[in-house]
Short mmCIF file of C-alpha atoms and ligand atoms in Angstrom, two decimals:
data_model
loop_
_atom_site.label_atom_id
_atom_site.label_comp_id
_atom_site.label_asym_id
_atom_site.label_seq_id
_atom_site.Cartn_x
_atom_site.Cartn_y
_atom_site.Cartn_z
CA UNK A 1 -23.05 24.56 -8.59
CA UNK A 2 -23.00 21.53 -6.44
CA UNK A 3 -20.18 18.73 -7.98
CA UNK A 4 -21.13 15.40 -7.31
CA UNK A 5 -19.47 12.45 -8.53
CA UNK A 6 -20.40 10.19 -11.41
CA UNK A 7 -22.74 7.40 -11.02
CA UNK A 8 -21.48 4.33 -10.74
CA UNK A 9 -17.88 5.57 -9.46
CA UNK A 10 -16.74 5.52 -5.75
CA UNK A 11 -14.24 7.58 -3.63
CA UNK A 12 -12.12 5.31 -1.48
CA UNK A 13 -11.29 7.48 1.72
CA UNK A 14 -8.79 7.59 3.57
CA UNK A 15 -10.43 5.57 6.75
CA UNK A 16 -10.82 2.59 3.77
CA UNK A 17 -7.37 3.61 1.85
CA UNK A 18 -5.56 0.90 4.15
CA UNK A 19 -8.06 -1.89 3.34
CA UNK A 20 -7.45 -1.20 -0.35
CA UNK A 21 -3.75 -1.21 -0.10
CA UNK A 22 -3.81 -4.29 1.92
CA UNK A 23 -5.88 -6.70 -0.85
CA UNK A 24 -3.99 -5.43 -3.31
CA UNK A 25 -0.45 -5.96 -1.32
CA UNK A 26 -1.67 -9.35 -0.99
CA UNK A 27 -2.46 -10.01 -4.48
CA UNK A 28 1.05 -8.58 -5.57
CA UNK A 29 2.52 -10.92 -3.22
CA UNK A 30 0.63 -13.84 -4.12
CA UNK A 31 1.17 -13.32 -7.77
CA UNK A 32 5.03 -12.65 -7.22
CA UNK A 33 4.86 -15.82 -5.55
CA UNK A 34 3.60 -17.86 -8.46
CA UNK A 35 6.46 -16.03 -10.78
CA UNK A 36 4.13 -13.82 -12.15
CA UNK A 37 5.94 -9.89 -12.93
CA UNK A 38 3.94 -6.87 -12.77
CA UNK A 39 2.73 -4.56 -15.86
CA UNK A 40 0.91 -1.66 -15.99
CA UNK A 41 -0.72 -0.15 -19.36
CA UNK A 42 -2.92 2.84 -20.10
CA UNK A 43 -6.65 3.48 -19.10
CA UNK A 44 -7.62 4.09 -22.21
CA UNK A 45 -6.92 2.13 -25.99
CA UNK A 46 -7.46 2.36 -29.33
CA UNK A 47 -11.62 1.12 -29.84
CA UNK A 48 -10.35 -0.98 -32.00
CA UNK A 49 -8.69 -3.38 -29.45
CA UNK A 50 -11.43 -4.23 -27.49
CA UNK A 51 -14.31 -4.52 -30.58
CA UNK A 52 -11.78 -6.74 -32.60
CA UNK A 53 -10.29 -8.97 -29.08
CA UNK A 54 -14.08 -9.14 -26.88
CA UNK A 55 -16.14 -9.64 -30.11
CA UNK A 56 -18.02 -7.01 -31.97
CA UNK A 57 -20.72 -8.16 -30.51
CA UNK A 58 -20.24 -8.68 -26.87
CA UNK A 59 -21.84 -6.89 -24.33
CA UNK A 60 -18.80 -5.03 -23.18
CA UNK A 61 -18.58 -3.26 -26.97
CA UNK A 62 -21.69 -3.22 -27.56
CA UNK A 63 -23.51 -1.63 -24.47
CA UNK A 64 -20.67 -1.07 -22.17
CA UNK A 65 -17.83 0.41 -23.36
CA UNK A 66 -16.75 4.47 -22.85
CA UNK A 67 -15.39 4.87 -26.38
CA UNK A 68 -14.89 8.48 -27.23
CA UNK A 69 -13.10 10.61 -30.20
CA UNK A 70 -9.76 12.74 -29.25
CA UNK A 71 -8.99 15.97 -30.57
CA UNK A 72 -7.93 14.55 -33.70
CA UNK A 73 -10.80 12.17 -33.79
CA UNK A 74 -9.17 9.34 -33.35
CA UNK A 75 -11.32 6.54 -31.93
CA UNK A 76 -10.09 5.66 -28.36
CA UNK A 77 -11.74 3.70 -25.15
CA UNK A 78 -11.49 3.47 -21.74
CA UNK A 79 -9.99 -0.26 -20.98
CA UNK A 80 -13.38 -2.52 -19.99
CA UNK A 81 -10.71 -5.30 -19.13
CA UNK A 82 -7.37 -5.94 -18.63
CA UNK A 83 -6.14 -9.09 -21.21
CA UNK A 84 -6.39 -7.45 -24.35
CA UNK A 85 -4.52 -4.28 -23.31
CA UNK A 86 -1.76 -6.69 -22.11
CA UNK A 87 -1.77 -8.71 -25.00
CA UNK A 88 -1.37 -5.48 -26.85
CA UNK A 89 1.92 -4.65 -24.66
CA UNK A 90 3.17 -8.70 -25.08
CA UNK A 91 2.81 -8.15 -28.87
CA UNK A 92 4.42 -4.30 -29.30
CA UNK A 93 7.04 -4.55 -26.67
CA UNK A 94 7.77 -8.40 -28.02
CA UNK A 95 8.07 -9.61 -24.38
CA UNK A 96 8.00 -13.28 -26.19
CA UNK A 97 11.26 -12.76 -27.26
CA UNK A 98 12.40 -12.66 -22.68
CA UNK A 99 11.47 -16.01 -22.89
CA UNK A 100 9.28 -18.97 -23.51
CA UNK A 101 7.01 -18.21 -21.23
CA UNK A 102 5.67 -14.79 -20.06
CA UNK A 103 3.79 -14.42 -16.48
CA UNK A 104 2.26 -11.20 -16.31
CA UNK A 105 -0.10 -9.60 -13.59
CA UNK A 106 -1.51 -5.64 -13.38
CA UNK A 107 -3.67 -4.50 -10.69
CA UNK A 108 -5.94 -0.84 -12.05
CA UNK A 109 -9.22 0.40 -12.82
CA UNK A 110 -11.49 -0.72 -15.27
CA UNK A 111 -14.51 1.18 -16.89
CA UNK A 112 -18.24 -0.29 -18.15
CA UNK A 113 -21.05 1.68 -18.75
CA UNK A 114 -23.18 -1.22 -16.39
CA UNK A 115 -26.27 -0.66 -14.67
CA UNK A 116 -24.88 0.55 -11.16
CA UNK A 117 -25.73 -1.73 -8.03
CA UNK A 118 -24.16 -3.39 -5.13
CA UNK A 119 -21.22 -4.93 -6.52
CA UNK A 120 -21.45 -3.69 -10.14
CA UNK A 121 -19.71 0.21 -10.82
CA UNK A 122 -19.03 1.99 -13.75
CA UNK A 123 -15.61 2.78 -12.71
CA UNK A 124 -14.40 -0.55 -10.53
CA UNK A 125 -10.87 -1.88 -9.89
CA UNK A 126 -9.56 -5.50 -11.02
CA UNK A 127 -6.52 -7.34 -10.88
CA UNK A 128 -5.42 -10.33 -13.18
CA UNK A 129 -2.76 -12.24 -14.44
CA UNK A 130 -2.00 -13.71 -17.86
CA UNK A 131 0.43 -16.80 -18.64
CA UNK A 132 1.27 -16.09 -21.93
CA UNK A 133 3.39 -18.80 -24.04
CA UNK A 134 1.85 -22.62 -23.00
CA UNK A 135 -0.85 -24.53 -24.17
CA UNK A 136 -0.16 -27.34 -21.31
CA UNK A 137 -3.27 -28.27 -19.14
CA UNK A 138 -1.00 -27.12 -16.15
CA UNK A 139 -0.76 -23.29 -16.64
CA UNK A 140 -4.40 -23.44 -16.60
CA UNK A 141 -4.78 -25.01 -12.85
CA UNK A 142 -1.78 -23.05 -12.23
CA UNK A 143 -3.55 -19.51 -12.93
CA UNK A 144 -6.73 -20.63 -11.13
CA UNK A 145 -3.88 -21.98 -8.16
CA UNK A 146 -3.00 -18.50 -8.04
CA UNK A 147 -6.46 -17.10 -7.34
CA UNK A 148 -7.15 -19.61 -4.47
CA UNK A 149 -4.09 -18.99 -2.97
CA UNK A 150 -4.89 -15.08 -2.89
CA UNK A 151 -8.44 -16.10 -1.69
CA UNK A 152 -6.83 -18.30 1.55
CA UNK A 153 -4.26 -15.36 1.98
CA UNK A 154 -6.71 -12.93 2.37
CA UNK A 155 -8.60 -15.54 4.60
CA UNK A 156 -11.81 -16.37 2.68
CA UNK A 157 -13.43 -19.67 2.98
CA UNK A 158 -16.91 -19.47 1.25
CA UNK A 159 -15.56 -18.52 -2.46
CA UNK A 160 -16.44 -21.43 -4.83
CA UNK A 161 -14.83 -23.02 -7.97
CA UNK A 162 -16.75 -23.67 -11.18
CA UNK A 163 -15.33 -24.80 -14.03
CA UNK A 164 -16.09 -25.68 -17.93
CA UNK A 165 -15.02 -26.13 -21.22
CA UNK A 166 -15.63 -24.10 -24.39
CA UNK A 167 -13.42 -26.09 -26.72
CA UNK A 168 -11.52 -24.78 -29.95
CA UNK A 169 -13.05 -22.97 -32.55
CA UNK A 170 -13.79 -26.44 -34.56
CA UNK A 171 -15.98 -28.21 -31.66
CA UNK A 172 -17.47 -24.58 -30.80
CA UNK A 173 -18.83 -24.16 -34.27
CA UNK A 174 -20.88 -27.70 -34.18
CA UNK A 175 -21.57 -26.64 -30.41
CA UNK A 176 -23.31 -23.11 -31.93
CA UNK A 177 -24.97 -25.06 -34.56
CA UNK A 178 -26.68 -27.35 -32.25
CA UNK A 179 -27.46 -24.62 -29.87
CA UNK A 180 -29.14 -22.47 -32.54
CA UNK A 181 -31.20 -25.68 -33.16
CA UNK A 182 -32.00 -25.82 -30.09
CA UNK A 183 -33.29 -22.02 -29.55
CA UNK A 184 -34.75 -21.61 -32.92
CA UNK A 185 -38.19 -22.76 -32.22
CA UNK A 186 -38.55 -20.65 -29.11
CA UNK A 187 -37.90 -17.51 -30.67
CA UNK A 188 -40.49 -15.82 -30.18
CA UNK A 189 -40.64 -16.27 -26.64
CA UNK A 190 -36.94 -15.00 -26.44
CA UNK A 191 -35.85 -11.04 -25.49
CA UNK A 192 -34.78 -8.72 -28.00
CA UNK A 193 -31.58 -9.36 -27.11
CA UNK A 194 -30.96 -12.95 -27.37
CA UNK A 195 -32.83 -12.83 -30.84
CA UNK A 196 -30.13 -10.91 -31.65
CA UNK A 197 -27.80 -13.09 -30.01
CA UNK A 198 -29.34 -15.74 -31.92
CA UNK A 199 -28.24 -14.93 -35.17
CA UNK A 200 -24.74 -13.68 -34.19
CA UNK A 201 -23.21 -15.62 -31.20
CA UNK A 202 -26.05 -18.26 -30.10
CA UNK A 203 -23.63 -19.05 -26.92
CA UNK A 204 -24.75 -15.50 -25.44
CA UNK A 205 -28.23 -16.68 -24.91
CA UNK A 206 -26.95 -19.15 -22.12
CA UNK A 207 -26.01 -16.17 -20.21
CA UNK A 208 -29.00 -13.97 -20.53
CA UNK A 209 -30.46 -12.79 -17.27
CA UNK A 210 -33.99 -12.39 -18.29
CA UNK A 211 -36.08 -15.16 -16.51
CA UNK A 212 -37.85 -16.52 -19.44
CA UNK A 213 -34.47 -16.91 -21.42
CA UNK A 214 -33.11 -18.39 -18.07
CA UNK A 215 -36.11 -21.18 -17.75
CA UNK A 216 -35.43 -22.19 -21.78
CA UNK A 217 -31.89 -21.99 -21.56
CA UNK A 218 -31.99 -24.35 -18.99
CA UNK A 219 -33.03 -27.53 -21.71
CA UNK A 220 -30.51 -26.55 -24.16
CA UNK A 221 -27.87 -28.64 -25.04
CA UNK A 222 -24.20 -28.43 -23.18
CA UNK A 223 -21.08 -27.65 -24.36
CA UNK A 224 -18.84 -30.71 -22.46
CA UNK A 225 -21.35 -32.82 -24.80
CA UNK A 226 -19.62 -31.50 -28.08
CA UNK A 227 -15.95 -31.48 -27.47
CA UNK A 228 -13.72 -33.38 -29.70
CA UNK A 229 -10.98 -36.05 -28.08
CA UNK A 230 -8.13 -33.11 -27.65
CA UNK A 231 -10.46 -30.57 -26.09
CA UNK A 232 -11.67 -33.66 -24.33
CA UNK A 233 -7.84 -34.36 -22.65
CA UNK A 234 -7.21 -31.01 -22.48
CA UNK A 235 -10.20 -30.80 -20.06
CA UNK A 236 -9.67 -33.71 -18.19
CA UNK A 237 -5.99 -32.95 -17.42
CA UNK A 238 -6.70 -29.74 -16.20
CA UNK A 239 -9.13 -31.29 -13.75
CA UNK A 240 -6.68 -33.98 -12.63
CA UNK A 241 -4.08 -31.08 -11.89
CA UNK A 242 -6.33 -29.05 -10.11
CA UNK A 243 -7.44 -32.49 -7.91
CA UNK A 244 -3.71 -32.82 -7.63
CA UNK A 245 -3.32 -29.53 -5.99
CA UNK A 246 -6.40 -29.82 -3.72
CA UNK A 247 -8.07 -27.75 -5.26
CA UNK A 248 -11.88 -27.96 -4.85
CA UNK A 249 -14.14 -27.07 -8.04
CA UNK A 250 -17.60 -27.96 -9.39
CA UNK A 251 -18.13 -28.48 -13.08
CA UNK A 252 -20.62 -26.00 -14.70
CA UNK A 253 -21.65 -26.71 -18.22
CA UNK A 254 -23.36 -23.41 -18.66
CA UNK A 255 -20.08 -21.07 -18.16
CA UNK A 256 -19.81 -19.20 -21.24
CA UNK A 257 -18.14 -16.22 -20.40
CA UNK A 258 -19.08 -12.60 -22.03
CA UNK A 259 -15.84 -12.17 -24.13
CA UNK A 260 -15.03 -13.95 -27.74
CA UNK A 261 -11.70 -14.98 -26.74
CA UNK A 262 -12.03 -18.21 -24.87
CA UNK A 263 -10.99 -21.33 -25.58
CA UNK A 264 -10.62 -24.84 -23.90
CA UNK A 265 -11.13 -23.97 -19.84
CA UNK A 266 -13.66 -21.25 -18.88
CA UNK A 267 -13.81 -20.78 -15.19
CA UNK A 268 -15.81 -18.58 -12.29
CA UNK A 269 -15.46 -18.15 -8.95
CA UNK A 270 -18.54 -17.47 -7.37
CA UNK A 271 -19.21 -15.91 -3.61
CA UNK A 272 -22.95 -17.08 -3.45
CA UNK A 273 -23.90 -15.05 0.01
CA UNK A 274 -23.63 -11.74 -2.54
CA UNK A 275 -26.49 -11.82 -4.34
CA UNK A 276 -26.50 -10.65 -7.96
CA UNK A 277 -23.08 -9.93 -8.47
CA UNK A 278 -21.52 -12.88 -7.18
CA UNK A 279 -19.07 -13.36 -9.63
CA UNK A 280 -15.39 -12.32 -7.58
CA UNK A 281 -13.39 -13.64 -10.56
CA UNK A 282 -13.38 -15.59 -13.93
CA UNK A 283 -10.87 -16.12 -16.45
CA UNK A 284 -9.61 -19.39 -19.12
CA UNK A 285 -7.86 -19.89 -21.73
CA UNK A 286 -7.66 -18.00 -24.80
CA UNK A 287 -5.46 -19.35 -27.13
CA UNK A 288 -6.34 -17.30 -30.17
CA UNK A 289 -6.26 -13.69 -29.03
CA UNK A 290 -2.45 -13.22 -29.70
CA UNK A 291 -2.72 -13.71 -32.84
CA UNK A 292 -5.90 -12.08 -33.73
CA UNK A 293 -4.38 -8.60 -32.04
CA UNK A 294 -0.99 -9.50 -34.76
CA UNK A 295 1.21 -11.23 -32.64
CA UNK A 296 2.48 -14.29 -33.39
CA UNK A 297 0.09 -17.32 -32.79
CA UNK A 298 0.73 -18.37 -29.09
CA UNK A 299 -1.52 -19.92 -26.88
CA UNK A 300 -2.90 -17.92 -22.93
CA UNK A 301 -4.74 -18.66 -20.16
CA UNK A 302 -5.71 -15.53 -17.68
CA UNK A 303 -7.73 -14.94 -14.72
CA UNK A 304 -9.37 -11.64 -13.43
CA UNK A 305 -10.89 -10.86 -10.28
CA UNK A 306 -12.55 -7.64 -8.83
CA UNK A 307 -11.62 -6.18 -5.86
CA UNK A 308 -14.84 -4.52 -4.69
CA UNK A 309 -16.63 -7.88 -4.42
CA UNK A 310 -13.91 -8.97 -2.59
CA UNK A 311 -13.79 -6.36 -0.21
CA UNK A 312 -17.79 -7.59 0.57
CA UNK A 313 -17.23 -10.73 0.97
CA UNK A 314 -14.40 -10.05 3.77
CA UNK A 315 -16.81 -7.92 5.59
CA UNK A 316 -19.50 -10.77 5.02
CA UNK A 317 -17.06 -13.37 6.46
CA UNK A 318 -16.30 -10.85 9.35
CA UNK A 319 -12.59 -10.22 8.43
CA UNK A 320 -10.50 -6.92 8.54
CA UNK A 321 -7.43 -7.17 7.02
CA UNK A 322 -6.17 -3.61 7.07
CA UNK A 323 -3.35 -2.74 9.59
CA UNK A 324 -4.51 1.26 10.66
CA UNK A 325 -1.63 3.28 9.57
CA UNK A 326 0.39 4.71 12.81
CA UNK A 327 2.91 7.30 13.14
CA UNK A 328 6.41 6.45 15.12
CA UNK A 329 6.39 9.23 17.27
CA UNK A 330 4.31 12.53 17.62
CA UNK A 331 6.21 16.16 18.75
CA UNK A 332 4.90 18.16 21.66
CA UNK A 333 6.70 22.04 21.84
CA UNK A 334 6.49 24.12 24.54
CA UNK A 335 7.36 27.69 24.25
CA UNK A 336 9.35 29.52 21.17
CA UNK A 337 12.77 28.30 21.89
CA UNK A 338 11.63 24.63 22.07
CA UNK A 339 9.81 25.16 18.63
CA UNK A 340 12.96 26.81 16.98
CA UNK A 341 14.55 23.31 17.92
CA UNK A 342 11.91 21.13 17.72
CA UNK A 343 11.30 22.06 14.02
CA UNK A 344 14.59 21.36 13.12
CA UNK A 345 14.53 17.55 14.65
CA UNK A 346 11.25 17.14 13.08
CA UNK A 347 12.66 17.97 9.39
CA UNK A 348 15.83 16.00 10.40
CA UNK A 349 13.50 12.59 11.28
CA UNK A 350 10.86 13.20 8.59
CA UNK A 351 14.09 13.15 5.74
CA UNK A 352 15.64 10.09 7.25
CA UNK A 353 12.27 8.63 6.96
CA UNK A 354 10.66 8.29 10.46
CA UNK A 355 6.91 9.20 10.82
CA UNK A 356 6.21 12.08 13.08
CA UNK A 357 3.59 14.30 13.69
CA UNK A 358 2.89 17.64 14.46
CA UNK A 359 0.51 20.29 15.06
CA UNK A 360 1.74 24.07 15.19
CA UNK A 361 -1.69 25.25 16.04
CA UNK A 362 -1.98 23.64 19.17
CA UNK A 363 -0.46 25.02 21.93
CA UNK A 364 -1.14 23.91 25.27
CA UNK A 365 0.93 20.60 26.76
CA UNK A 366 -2.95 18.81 27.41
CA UNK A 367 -4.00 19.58 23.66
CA UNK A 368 -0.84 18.24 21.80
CA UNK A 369 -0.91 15.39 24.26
CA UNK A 370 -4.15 14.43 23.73
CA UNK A 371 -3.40 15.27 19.52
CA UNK A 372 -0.31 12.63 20.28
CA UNK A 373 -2.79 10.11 22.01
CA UNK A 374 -5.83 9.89 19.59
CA UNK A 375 -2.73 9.77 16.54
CA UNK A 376 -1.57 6.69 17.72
CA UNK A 377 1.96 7.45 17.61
CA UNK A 378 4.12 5.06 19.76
CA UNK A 379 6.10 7.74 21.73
CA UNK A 380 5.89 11.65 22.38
CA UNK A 381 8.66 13.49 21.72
CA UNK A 382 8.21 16.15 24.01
CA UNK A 383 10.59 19.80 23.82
CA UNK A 384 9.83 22.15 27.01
CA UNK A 385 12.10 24.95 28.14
CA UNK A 386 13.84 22.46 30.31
CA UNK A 387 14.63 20.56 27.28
CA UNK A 388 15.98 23.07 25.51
CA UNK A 389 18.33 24.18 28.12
CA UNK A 390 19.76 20.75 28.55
CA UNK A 391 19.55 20.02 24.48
CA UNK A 392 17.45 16.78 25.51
CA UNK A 393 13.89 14.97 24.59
CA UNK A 394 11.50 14.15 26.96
CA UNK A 395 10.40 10.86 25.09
CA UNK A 396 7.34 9.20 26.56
CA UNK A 397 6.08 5.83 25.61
CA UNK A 398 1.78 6.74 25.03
CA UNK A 399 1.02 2.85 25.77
CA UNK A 400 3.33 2.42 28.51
CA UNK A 401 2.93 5.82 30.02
CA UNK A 402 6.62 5.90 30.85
CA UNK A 403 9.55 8.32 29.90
CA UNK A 404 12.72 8.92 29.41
CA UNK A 405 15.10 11.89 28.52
CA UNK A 406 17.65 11.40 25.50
CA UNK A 407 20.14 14.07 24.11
CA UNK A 408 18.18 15.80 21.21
CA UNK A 409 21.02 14.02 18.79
CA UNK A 410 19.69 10.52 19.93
CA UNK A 411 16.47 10.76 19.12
CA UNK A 412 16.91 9.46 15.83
CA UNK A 413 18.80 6.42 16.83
CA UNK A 414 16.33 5.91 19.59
CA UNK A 415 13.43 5.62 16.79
CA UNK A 416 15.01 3.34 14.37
CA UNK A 417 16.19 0.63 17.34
CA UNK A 418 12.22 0.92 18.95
P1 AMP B 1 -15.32 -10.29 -16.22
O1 AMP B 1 -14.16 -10.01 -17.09
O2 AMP B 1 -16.57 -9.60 -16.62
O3 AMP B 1 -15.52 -11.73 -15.87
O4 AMP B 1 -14.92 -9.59 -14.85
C1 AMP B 1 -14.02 -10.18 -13.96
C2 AMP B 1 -14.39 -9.77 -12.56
O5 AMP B 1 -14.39 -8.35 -12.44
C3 AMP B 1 -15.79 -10.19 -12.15
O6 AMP B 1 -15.79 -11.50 -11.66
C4 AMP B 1 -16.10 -9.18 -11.07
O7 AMP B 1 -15.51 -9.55 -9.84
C5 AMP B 1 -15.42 -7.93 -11.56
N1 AMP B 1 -16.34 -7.03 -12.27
C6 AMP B 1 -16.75 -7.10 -13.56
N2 AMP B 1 -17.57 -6.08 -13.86
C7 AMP B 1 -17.70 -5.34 -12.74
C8 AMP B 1 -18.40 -4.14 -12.40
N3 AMP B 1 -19.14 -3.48 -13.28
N4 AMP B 1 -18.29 -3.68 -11.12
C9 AMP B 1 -17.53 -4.33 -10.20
N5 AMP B 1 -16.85 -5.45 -10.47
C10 AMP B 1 -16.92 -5.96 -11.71
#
């Protein structure tokens, strides 16, 4: 039997481990930055959560989701997305009662059955944040402030803005109307899909992929047309904030978004040199979804972003951000008496927490050198007969090719100043 893993997942190795660590580093920092404290739930939910928060009939629950029975058949999925799990936390753990305002942010996996391609996994890692308490126009440039400044951090220049409005439920519903309308006569020239769509969510058909829903799609009426004098203000503050904080952005009627639970802003940020996938992040607000999971009635805006299409657009943009892990020092032993010490020192540094390597199967001075050299270790810390007799370290700078000998009881001191 030959294991193989499942399509649509990914192994990150170790030579890539120190990219990964790095975006995400960055992200925590940026996030901490804007005030935002981290929280981490489970993979996996009640069903429940995600049909009743993204809409029975999104695509996530309807196509995409991993929903599975327990032992005890209870009805349980892996997360698709990170707000309503967090929402779920806000509302159980009553984090509204810490304050007015929460600022949350998680970093973790996230699981849709999706076609697999470049950019698109079944198993694929995001990272968001959710400002949870405010209905002001200013947490929502603040949340997209967040993701640009992660974007500059990491160094990326060609990521672009787009932005919309969906409205509240009450300009939505004439918006849906009109839309319908709109798509009714072409029916039959529309895919399976969006007839469906049609009768339940007529918004979903501005999203389709398939050309020939694309080319009618493109005539139907926009959103920004149908929004009442709040959702109107709303809108247009939000835009003068984010002009405020130099922000760049284009406005994009057709932003829908795949999930029920928008309101008011809707916003992507698109890498266009990707292709296909080029969506790096999206979020808005989504002022009803606390109270539709049983918390109290409190307004959100959130943004998620994933990190695999951000990972190709640094390589597409030429730039490495991960720092290679090296070691402080590596040990070279000579001989049985210089291992019986040697050991000892090397459990001494390793539990004060210096980084030091070793290799007991290599015996020669020109193999562990060479083992020291191609580790990237700063210094050897080399133990021959001689040293033993005098209770010294040979230590030897691997850049500098000089050395130096240091009582055996120095060492450590030696490490921490360099
Ligand atoms: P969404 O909630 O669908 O807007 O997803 C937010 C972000 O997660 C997207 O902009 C992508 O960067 C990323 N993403 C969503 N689905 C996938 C997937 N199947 N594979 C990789 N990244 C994804």
């Amino acid at each position: 039997m030959e294991y193989k893993i499942p399509r649509g997942t990914f192994d990150i190795l170790p030579a890539d481990s120190a990219k990964w660590q790095q975006v995400m580093s960055a992200f925590r920092e940026t996030a901490q930055a804007f005030g935002y404290a981290e929280i981490t739930t489970p993979v996996f939910e009640q069903a429940e959560l995600f049909e009743r928060s993204s809409g029975e009939s999104s695509d996530v629950v309807q196509k995409e989701m991993y929903r599975f029975q327990d032992r005890k058949g209870r009805w349980l999925a892996l997360r698709p997305e990170g707000t309503a799990p967090v929402v779920r936390s806000y509302v159980e753990n009553h984090l509204e009662a810490q304050g007015r305002l929460t600022k949350l942010y998680y970093i973790g996996p996230m699981f849709r059955y999706d076609r697999p391609q470049a950019g698109r996994y079944r198993q694929f890692y995001q990272y968001g944040a959710e400002c949870i308490g405010s209905h002001h126009p200013y947490y929502d440039a603040e949340i997209i402030a967040l993701q640009v400044a992660f974007l500059r951090k990491l160094g990326l220049q060609k990521i672009e803005l787009e932005i919309n409005s969906v409205g509240c439920p009450n300009c939505s519903k004439i918006y849906d109307e009109a839309l319908e309308n709109y798509f009714e006569p072409h029916k039959e020239e529309l895919c399976g899909d969006c007839r469906t769509r049609l009768q339940t969510k007529p918004r979903r058909l501005l999203d389709c992929k398939v050309p020939s829903c694309k080319a009618i799609a493109k005539g139907a009426p926009v959103m920004t047309d149908y929004l009442d004098s709040d959702c109107r203000e709303h809108f247009e503050q939000v835009k003068s904030y984010l002009d405020k904080m130099d922000i760049s952005y284009k406005v994009n009627p057709r932003i829908v978004r795949g999930l029920d639970y928008y309101t008011h802003t809707a916003f992507e940020f698109l890498n266009p040199a990707l292709g296909a996938q080029n969506a790096i992040g999206g979020g808005g607000r989504y002022d009803g979804l606390i109270a539709q999971i049983g918390g109290k009635d409190t307004p959100a805006v959130g943004i998620a972003g994933g990190f695999e299409r951000l990972l190709l657009s640094l390589e597409q943009e030429g730039i490495t951000v991960s720092r290679p892990y090296r070691p402080q020092a590596y040990l070279v032993l000579l001989g049985e008496a210089a291992r019986e010490s040697g050991i000892r020192l090397l459990g001494q540094l390793r539990l004060s927490g210096f980084s030091v390597q070793h290799d007991p199967e290599k015996d020669s001075f020109k193999a562990q050198l060479k083992a020291a050299d191609s580790s990237q270790a700063r210094f050897a810390l080399i133990i021959g007969e001689d040293e033993v007799k005098a209770g010294t370290v040979t230590i030897k700078d691997l850049a500098a090719g000089t050395q130096m000998s240091l009582p055996i009881g120095g060492v450590a001191q030696f490490l921490a100043l360099s």
